[in-house]
Structure formats: structure tokens, C-alpha cells
Coordinates of C-alpha atoms in Angstrom, one line a residue:
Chain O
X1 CA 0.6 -23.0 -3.0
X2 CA 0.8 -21.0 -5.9
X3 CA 1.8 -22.4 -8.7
X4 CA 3.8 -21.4 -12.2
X5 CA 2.0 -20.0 -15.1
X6 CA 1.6 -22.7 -17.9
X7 CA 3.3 -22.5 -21.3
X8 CA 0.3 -20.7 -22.9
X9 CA 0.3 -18.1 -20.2
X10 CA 4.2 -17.8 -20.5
X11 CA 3.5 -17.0 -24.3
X12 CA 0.8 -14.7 -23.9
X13 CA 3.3 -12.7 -22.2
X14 CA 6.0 -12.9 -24.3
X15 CA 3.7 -11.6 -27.0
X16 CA 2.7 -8.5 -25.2
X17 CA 5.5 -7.4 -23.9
X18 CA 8.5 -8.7 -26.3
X19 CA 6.2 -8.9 -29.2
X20 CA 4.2 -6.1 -29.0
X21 CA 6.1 -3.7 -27.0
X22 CA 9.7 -4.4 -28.1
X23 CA 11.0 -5.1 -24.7
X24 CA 13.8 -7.7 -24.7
X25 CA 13.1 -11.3 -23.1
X26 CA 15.9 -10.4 -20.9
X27 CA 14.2 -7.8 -19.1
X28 CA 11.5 -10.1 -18.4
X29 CA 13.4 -13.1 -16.9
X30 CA 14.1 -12.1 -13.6
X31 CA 10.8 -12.4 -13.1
X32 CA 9.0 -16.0 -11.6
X33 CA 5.6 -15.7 -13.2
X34 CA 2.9 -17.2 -12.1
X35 CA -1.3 -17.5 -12.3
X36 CA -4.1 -17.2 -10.2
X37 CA -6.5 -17.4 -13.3
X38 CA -7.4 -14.1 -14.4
X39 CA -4.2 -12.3 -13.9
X40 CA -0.7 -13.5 -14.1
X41 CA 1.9 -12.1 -11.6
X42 CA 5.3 -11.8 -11.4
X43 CA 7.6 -11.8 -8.6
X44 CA 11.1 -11.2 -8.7
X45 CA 12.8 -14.8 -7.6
X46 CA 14.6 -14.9 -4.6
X47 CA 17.3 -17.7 -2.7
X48 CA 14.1 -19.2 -0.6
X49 CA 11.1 -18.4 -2.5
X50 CA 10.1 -22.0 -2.7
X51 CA 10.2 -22.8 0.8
X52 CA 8.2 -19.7 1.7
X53 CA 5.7 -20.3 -1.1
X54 CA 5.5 -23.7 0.5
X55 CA 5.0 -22.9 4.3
X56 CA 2.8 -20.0 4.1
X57 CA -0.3 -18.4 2.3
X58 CA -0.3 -15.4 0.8
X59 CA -2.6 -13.2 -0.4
X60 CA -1.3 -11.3 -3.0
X61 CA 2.3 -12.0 -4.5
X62 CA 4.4 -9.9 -6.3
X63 CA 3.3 -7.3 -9.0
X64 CA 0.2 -7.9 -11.9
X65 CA 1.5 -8.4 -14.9
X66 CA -1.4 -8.9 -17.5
X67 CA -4.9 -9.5 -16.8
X68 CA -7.5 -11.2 -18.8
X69 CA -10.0 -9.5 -20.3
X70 CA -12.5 -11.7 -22.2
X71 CA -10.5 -14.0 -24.2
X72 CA -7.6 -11.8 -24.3
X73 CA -5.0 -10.7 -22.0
X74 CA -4.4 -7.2 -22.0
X75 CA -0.7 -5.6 -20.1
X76 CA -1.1 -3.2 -16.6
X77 CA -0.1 -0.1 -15.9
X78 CA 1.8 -1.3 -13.3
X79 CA 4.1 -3.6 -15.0
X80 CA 4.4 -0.9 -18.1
X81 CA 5.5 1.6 -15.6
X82 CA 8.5 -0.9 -14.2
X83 CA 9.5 -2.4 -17.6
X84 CA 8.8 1.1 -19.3
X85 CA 11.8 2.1 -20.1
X86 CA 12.5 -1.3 -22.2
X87 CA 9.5 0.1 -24.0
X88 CA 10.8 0.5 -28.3
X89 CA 7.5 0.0 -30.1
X90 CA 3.8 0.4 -29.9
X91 CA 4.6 3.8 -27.5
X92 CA 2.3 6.4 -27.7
X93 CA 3.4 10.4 -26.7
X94 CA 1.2 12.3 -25.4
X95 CA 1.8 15.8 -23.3
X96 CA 0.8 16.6 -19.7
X97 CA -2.7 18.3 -21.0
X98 CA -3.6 15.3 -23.1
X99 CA -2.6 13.1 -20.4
X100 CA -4.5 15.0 -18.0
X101 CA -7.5 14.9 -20.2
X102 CA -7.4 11.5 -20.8
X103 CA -7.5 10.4 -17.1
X104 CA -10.6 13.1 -16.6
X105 CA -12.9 11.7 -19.5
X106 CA -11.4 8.5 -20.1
X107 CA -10.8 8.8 -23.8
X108 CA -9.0 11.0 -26.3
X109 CA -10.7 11.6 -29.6
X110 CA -8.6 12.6 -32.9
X111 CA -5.5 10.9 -31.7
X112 CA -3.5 9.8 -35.0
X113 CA -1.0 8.0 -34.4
X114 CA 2.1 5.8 -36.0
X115 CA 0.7 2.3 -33.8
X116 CA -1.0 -0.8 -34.2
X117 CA -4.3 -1.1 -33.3
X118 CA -4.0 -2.5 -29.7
X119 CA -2.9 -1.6 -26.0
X120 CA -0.5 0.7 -26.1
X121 CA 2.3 2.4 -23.8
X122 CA 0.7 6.1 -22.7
X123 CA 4.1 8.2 -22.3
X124 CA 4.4 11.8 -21.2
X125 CA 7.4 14.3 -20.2
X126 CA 8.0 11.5 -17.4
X127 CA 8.1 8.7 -19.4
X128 CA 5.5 5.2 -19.3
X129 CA 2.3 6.7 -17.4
X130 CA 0.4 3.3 -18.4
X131 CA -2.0 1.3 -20.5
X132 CA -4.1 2.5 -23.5
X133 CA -6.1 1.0 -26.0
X134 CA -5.9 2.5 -29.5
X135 CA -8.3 1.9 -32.0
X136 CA -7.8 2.8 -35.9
X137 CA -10.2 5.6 -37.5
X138 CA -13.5 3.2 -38.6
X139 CA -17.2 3.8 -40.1
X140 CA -18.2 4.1 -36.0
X141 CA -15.2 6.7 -35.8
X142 CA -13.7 8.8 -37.7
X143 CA -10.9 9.9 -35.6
X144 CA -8.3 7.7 -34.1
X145 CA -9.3 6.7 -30.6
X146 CA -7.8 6.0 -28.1
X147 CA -9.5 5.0 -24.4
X148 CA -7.3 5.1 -20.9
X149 CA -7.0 1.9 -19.4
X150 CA -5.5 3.9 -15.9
X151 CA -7.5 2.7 -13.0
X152 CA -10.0 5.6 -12.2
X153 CA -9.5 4.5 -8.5
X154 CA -5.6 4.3 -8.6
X155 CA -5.0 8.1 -10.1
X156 CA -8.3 9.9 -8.5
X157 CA -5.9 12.3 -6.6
X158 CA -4.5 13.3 -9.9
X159 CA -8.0 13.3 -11.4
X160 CA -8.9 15.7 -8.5
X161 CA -6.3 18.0 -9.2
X162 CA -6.4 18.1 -12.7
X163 CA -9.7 19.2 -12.4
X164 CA -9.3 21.7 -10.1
X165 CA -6.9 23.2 -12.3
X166 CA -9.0 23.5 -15.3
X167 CA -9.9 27.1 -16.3
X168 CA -13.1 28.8 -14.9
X169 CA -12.6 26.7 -11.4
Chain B
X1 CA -1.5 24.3 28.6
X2 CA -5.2 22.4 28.3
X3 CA -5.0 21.7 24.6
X4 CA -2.1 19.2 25.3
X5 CA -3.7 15.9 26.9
X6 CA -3.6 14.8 29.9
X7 CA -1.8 11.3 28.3
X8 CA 0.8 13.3 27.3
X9 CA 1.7 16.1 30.1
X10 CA 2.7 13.2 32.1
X11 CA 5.7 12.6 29.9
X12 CA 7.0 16.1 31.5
X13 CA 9.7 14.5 33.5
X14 CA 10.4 12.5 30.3
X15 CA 11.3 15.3 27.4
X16 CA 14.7 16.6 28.3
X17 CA 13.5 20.5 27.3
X18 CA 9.3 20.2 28.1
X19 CA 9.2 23.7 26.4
X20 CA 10.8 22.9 23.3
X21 CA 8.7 19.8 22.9
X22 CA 5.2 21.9 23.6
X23 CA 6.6 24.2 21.2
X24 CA 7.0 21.1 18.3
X25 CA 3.4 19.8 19.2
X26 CA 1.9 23.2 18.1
X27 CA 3.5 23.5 15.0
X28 CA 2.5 22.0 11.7
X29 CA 4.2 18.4 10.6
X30 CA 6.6 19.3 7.9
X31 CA 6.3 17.6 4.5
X32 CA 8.9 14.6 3.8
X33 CA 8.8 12.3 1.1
X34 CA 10.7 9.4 0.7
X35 CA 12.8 8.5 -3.1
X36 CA 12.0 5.5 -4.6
X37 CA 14.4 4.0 -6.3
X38 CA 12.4 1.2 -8.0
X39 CA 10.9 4.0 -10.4
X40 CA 13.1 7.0 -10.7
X41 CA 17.0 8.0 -10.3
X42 CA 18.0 9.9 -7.7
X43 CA 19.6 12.5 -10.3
X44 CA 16.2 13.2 -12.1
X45 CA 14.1 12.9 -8.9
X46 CA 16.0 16.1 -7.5
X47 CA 16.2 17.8 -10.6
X48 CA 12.2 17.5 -10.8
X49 CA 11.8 18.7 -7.3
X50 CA 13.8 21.6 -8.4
X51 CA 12.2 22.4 -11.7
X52 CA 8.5 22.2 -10.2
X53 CA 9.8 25.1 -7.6
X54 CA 9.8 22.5 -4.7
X55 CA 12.5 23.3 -1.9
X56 CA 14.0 20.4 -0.9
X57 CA 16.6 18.8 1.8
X58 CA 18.0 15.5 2.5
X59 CA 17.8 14.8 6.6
X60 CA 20.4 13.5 8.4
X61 CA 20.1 9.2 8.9
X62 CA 17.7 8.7 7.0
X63 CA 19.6 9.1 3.7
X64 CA 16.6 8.7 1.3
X65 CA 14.4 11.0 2.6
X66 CA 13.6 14.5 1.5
X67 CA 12.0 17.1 3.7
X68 CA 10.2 19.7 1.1
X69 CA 8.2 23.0 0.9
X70 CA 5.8 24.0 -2.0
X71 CA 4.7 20.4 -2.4
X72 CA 0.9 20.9 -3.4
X73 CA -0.1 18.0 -1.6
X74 CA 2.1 15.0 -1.7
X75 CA -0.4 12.8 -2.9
X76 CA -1.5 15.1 -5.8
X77 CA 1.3 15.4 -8.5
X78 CA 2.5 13.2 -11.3
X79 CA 5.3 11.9 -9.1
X80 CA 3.1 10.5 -6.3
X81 CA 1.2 8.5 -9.1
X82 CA 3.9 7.5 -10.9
X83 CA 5.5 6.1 -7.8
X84 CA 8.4 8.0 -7.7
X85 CA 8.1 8.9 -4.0
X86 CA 6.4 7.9 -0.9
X87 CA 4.6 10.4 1.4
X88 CA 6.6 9.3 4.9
X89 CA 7.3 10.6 8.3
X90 CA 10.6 11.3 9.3
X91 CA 11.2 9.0 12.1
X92 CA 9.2 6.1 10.5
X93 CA 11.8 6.0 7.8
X94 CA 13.8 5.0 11.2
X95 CA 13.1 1.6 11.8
X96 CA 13.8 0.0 7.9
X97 CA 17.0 2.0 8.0
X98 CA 18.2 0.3 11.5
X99 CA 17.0 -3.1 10.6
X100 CA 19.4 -3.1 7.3
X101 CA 18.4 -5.9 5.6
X102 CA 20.9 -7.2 3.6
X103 CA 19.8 -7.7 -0.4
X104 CA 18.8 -11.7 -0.7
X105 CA 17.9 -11.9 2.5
X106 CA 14.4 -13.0 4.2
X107 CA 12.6 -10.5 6.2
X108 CA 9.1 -10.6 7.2
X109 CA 7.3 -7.1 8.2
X110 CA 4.9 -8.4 10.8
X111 CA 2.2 -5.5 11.1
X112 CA 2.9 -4.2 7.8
X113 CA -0.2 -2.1 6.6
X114 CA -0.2 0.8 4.9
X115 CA 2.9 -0.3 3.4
X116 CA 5.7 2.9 3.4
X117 CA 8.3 0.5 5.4
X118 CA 7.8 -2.2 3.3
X119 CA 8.4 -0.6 0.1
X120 CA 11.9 1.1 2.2
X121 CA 12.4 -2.4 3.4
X122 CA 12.3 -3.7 -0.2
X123 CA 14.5 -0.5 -1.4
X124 CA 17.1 -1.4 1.4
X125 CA 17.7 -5.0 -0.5
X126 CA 17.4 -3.5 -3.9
X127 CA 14.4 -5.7 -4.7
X128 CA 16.3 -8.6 -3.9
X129 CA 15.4 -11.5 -0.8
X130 CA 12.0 -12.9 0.4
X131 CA 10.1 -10.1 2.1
X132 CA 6.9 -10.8 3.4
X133 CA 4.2 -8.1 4.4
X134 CA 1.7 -9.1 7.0
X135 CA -1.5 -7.7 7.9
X136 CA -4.2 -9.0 10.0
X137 CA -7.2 -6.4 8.4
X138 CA -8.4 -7.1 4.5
X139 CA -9.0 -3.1 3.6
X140 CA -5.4 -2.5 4.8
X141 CA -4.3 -5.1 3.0
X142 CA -6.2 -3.6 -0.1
X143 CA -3.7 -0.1 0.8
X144 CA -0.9 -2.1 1.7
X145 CA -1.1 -3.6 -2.1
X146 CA -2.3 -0.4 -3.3
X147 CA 0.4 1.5 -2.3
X148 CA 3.3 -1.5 -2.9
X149 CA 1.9 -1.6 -7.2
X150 CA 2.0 2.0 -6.7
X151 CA 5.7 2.3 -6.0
X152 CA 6.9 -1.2 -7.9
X153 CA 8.2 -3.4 -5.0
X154 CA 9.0 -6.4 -6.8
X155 CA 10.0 -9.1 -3.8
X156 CA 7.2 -8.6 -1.6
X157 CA 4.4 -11.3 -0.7
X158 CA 1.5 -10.4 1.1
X159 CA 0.1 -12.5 4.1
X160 CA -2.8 -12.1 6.4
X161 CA -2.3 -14.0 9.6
X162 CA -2.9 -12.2 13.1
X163 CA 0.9 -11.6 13.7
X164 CA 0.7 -13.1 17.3
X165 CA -0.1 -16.3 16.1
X166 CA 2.7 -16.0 12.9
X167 CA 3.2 -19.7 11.8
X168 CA 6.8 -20.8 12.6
X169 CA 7.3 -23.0 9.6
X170 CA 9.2 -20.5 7.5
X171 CA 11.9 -18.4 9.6
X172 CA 13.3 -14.8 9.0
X173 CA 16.8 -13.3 8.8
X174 CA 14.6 -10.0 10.2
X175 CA 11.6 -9.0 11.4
X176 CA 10.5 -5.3 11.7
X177 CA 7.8 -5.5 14.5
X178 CA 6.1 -2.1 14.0
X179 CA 3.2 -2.9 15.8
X180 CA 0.2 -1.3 16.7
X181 CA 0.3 1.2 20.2
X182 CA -1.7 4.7 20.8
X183 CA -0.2 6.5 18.6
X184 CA 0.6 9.5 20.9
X185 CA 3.5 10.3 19.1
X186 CA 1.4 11.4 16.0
X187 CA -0.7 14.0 17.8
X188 CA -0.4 17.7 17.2
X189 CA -2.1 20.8 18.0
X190 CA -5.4 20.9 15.8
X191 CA -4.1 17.7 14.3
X192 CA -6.5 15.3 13.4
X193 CA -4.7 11.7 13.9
X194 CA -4.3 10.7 17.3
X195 CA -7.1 9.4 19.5
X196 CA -7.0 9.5 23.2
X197 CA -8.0 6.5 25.0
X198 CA -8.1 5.1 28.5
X199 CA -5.3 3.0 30.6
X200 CA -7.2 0.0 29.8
X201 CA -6.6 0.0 26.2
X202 CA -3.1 0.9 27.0
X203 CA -2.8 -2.1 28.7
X204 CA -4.6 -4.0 26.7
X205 CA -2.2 -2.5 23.4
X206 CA 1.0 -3.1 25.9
X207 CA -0.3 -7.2 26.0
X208 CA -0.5 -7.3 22.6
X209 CA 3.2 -5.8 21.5
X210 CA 4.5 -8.4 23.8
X211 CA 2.9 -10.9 21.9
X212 CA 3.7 -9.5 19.0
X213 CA 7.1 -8.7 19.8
X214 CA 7.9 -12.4 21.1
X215 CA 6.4 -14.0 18.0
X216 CA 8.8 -12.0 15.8
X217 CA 11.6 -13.0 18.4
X218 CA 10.4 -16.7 17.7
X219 CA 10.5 -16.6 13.7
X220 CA 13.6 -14.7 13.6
X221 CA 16.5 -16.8 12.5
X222 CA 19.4 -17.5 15.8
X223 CA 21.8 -14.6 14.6
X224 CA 19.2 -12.8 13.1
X225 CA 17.4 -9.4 14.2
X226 CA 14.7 -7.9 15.2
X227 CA 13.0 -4.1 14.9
X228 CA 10.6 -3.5 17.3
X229 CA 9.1 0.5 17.1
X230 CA 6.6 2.3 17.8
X231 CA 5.2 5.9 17.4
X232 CA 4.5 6.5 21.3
X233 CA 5.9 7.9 24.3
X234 CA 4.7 5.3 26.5
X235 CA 6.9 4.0 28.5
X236 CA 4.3 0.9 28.9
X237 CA 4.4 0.2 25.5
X238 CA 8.0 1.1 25.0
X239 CA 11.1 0.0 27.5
X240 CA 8.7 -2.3 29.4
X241 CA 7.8 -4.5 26.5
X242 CA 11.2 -4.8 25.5
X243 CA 12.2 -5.6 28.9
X244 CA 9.6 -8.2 29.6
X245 CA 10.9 -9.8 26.4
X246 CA 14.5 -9.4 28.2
X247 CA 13.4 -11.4 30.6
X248 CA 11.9 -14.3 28.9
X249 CA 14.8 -15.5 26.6
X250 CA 18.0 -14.5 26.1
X251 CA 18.6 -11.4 23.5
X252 CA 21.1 -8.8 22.9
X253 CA 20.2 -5.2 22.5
X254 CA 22.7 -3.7 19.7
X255 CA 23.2 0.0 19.6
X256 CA 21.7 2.2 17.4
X257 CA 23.6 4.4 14.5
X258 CA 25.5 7.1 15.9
X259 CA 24.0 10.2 13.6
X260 CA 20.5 9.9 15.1
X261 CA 19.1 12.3 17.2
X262 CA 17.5 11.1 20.3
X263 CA 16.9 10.5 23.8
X264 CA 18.2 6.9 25.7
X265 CA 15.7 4.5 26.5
X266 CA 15.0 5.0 30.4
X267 CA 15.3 2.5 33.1
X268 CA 12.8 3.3 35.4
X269 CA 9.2 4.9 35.3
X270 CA 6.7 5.0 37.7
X271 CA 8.0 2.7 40.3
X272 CA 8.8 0.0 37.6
X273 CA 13.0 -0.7 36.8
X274 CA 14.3 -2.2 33.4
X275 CA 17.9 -3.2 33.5
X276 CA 20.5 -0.5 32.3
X277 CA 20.9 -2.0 28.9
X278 CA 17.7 -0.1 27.8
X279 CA 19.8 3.0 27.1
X280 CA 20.9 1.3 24.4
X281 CA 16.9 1.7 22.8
X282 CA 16.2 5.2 21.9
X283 CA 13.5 7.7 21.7
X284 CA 12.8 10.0 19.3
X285 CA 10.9 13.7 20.3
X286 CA 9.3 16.1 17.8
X287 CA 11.6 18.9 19.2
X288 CA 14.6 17.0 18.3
X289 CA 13.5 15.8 14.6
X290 CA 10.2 17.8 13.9
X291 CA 8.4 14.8 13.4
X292 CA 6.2 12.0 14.7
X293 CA 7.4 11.0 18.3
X294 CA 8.9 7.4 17.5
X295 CA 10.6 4.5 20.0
X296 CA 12.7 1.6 18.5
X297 CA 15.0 -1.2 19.8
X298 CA 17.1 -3.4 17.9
X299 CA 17.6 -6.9 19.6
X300 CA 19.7 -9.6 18.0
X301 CA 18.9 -12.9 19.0
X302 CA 22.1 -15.2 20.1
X303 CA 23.2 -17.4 17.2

């Protein structure tokens, strides 16, 4: 049976998204969250989940919500894309060529922008698109940077056709 | 004509203008897409279609669906990605739409793989109620969840249990039983999809709705429904499952909505009979919809 993520899960949520990304706790409470270790999932609660978490095994429940990575946890695409219009802070623009360009080479160099150094929203002209990670200009770099975090796998029909569409093909 | 099969041509008594329907098999399947509403508005979904110089139009019973033109591959665009819509046949919008589950109810898709009627089931009850997906197969599971992340379902729990053998611990206000069959109604001219077999795998597919479709008749709820479909002509795996079920318990077949477009269930077929309140099931032809060749039957079971 699955069970309930624990309080220190629970917080590492909150400070991703409420913390980091603005998005108000309420917009997060419909959600029964809960762990299977390296990710923590969230499924929108429902008259007889219990009973049917209880007489049956599942696979897969619900939508990811943050996965760890290392000792961190960092947000998903997925959840950014369904809570992304709660988005207010740590939101980072970018037009369809950049976004297309990230998602081809899996980085953006010379990106300055107003955020902290961290995971960030990716937006374009059809708002959240996903997870970034920005890093600050440093001796390594002189530029900001920023690296996609969209699954490679997840978007390769829109890699496919972004490159198809680049000029000289 | 040699380029339809031989599985096929013997529906000719079947199609109530044979013409019509060779003339739909030899023509390109049109492009519909299905709104989402868990990601998008309606509003700014059509005025998106519009801007990008897609022509679009809603179809009639199925009231979420868009047939388009000048789509450059429905799987290729920002919107597909951002799971705005879902790539989706015509008629297999059908079956979600009949079953009408209520929001906050429990509904269990038994053969659910690759996933587009789950995320319509999930749509239906506005994210709302226990749904469960089943698959038997692992890698269709991996597309089934895939495609479910993709569009933002947020009530659905994936299960892998073969669907005959369902446990009957938790029960269902609805099942949708799409379940596996030869897939005749997919094939086209020059199309790729369907496979022709021999009459032993129809019978042996036939064996396996029934146990399929009893299973769900057995986890449904007493009041509650049932959705058995598929996308074939054959009568085998069509009335005659449905009627076999008849015959083991005690079921009501409820009529389908009055705006779709299709052919009664028939009653008899090649020496075998099915009682009269098959008509109440309903085929769907290419030449009436211009789209997959589809058969459902809605069956309440007695509360």
C-alpha cells in the first residue's frame, strides 16, 4: 500500500513550489501526496481512495511531483505545467526560438536573468513549458546558464521538428 | 475489389450502402484531436488552432473533439507537448462519452493502454473520482503513463493485472471494457495498422472479450454500468459476446444517445440468433463518420 509522504517530504515541497515558485499552499492541497523514495507523487484525493489504495496494487499513481536528485529534490515538468499558472516568482521567459534551442542542445548560454540561482519555470508564448536549472555567471562561466531539465525522450517529436525547421535543412 | 480483404468483404450483407463504405476504406483517415481541458481553455485552444492556420470543426456527439486540416503532424507541435490535445479517432472518443461517468465516482478502464480514453474518462469527471487504468503489458503501461503526465490526468492509478482475472475486492460504479479484438475496423487502403489473421485467433480473441467482458460485469457496482467496445466489424466479437453475457446473468442493455450516427446491432449472422434487444447496441461505419469502424454496448447491471 502506498503510503503518505513524511513531514520532511511534505516540506520539501512546500519549499519548491510555495517557497520558491510563489504558488499559494492552496493550490497545492487538493493534492494527497505521497512517496515511493525517489519521487513524491501526488494524486488528487477522491471519496474512496483509501479503500482502493487498500484492495489493489498499482503501479504508478497519480502525477510526479518532485524527484530527488542527489540530496536535493528538484520540481517536474509535469507538475510545473499543471500548477503553472500559480507560477509568481523564479519564472523565466523565453521565446519560441530560445525554447526551441534549448530543447535541441540542452543548454542556453548568455541567459541573464532577474532569478535565483536554482530550478526555474521555462515559459514561452504558451505559458509554463517546464523545468530549468539556472546557474549565476561564475569563474567556469561567464554568462548566465541555464540547462533544460525537459525530458529528451518526452519532447523528441518537438526536437524532431525543430530541427527540421532549422535553416539550410 | 482484391485490395479489400477477404475478412472484410464478408461484411457485404452487413454495411447498409457496400459502395459507400469501399469508398471510406480508400480514403485517407482524417485528422481529429481531442481538447483537453486539464491544460488549456477551450477559448484559447480554438483561438490557437485558428492563429497557426489550422482549419478546424467540432463533430457532432462527441462534443470535445476537433476534426482539423493543416495540422503538421499532430504529435509535432507545441500543443501536443504541452498536452493541450490528444491525437484521437473519432468513434474512440465514443465509448468515454456513452459511459458518462459522473465526477467522484469510481471507474476502472479495464484494457486501458495507450491511454486516450482514460485521459477523456478523467476529463468527463473533471479530475474528480477514483479511476483506475489497467493494463496487462509493462511497455504499454510505460505509454499509458507517458501519455496520462503528458496531458495532466490527476485521478488516475495505474494497475497491471490481466483484466480477466481483475480482483473483486474493490468494485466500480463503471467499467469501460475496451478490449482487445482484430482491429478490422482500423484498416484502410495502403494503411499500415490492421493485421489480418485467421478464424482461430478470432475465436480465440472472441474467448477472451467474454472473459473480459464478464469480469467487468462482476466488478461493476449493482446499478452501475458497463462500456463494452470495440473497433471491429465482427459480428463474433461484437453482438455475440454481448449476447453470451445476456445469457449468463441478468443485464439491461440501455440505449445509446440519439445524435450518433450508426447502424443497430444485428440479431442474426451466419446461422447464429441474439435476442432483438441487440438493436439497442450500435455499429459505427467509416462511411457514416469517416473514421475507425467502432461497436459499443452499454449494459447496466440490475441494482
Amino acid at each position: 500500500m502506498l503510503t503518505s509522504a513524511n513531514p520532511a517530504e511534505k516540506r520539501a515541497l512546500q519549499a519548491i513550489y510555495e517557497e520558491r515558485f510563489g504558488i499559494p499552499a492552496r493550490a497545492m492541497e487538493e493534492w494527497f501526496v505521497y512517496s515511493t523514495g525517489s519521487v513524491l507523487w501526488g494524486l488528487r484525493d477522491a471519496p474512496h481512495l483509501d479503500e482502493a489504495l487498500a484492495a489493489l496494487r498499482f503501479e504508478r499513481t497519480g502525477l510526479p511531483l518532485l524527484r530527488r536528485a542527489g540530496r536535493f529534490w528538484k520540481p517536474t515538468t509535469v507538475a510545473l505545467q499543471v500548477v503553472g499558472k500559480f507560477v509568481l516568482r523564479n519564472m523565466l521567459e523565453l521565446s519560441r526560438q530560445e525554447l526551441e534551442t534549448i530543447l535541441i542542445e540542452g543548454e542556453l548560454r548568455g541567459t541573464r536573468a532577474d532569478v535565483e540561482q536554482g530550478y526555474v519555470a521555462l515559459t514561452g508564448p504558451d505559458g509554463v513549458v517546464g523545468c530549468g536549472l539556472y546557474l549565476d555567471p561564475d569563474e567556469d562561466h561567464n554568462e548566465g546558464l541555464l540547462i533544460s531539465q525537459l525530458s529528451k525522450a518526452r519532447w523528441s517529436g518537438m526536437i524532431s521538428s525543430a530541427v527540421q525547421a532549422l535553416p539550410g535543412r | 475489389m482484391p485490395d479489400i480483404p477477404p475478412q472484410i468483404s464478408r461484411y457485404r450483407d452487413l454495411a447498409d450502402d457496400w459502395d459507400a463504405f469501399e469508398a471510406a476504406l480508400r480514403n485517407p483517415l482524417p485528422t481529429d484531436i481531442r481538447w483537453n481541458p486539464f491544460k488549456v481553455t477551450r477559448e484559447r485552444f480554438e483561438e490557437r488552432l485558428t492563429s497557426d492556420g489550422v482549419r478546424w470543426r467540432l463533430l457532432e456527439g462527441s462534443p470535445d473533439l476537433y476534426r482539423v486540416e493543416g495540422l503538421p503532424g499532430p504529435g509535432l507541435t507545441w500543443g501536443y507537448h504541452l498536452g493541450w490535445y490528444h491525437p484521437q479517432g473519432y468513434t474512440s472518443t465514443l465509448p468515454p462519452v456513452i459511459l458518462a461517468p459522473e465526477p467522484g465516482s469510481d471507474v476502472l478502464d479495464l484494457c486501458a493502454a495507450p491511454g486516450g480514453k482514460t485521459a477523456q474518462l478523467s476529463a468527463l469527471m473533471l479530475g474528480h473520482g477514483v479511476l483506475v487504468a489497467n493494463d496487462i503489458n509493462h511497455s504499454r503501461i510505460t505509454a499509458l503513463a507517458a501519455n496520462l503526465e503528458r496531458l495532466g490526468t490527476p485521478n488516475v492509478l495505474i494497475s497491471q493485472y490481466r483484466g480477466e482475472n481483475y480482483p473483486e475486492r474493490f468494485t466500480f460504479d463503471h467499467v469501460l471494457a475496451d478490449v482487445p479484438c482484430t482491429g478490422e475496423g482500423t484498416f484502410r487502403v495502403g494503411g499500415g495498422r490492421y493485421r489480418q489473421e485467421g478464424t482461430k485467433h478470432l475465436q480465440a480473441v472472441a474467448r477472451t472479450q467474454l472473459a473480459l467482458l464478464l469480469k467487468a460485469l462482476k466488478i461493476v457496482r449493482p446499478g452501475g454500468t458497463v462500456l463494452y467496445s470495440t473497433c471491429t466489424y465482427a459480428p463474433e466479437e461484437n453482438e455475440a459476446v454481448v449476447a453470451a453475457a445476456l445469457s449468463k446473468m441478468e443485464l439491461e442493455l440501455l440505449p445509446l444517445p440519439d445524435d450518433l450516427t450508426g447502424q443497430p446491432g444485428i440479431t442474426s449472422w451466419e446461422g447464429m440468433d441474439w435476442p432483438d434487444e441487440l438493436t439497442r447496441t450500435m455499429r459505427f461505419w467509416p462511411h457514416h463518420t469517416d473514421s475507425w469502424g467502432f461497436y459499443c454496448a452499454h449494459i447496466r447491471k440490475p441494482g
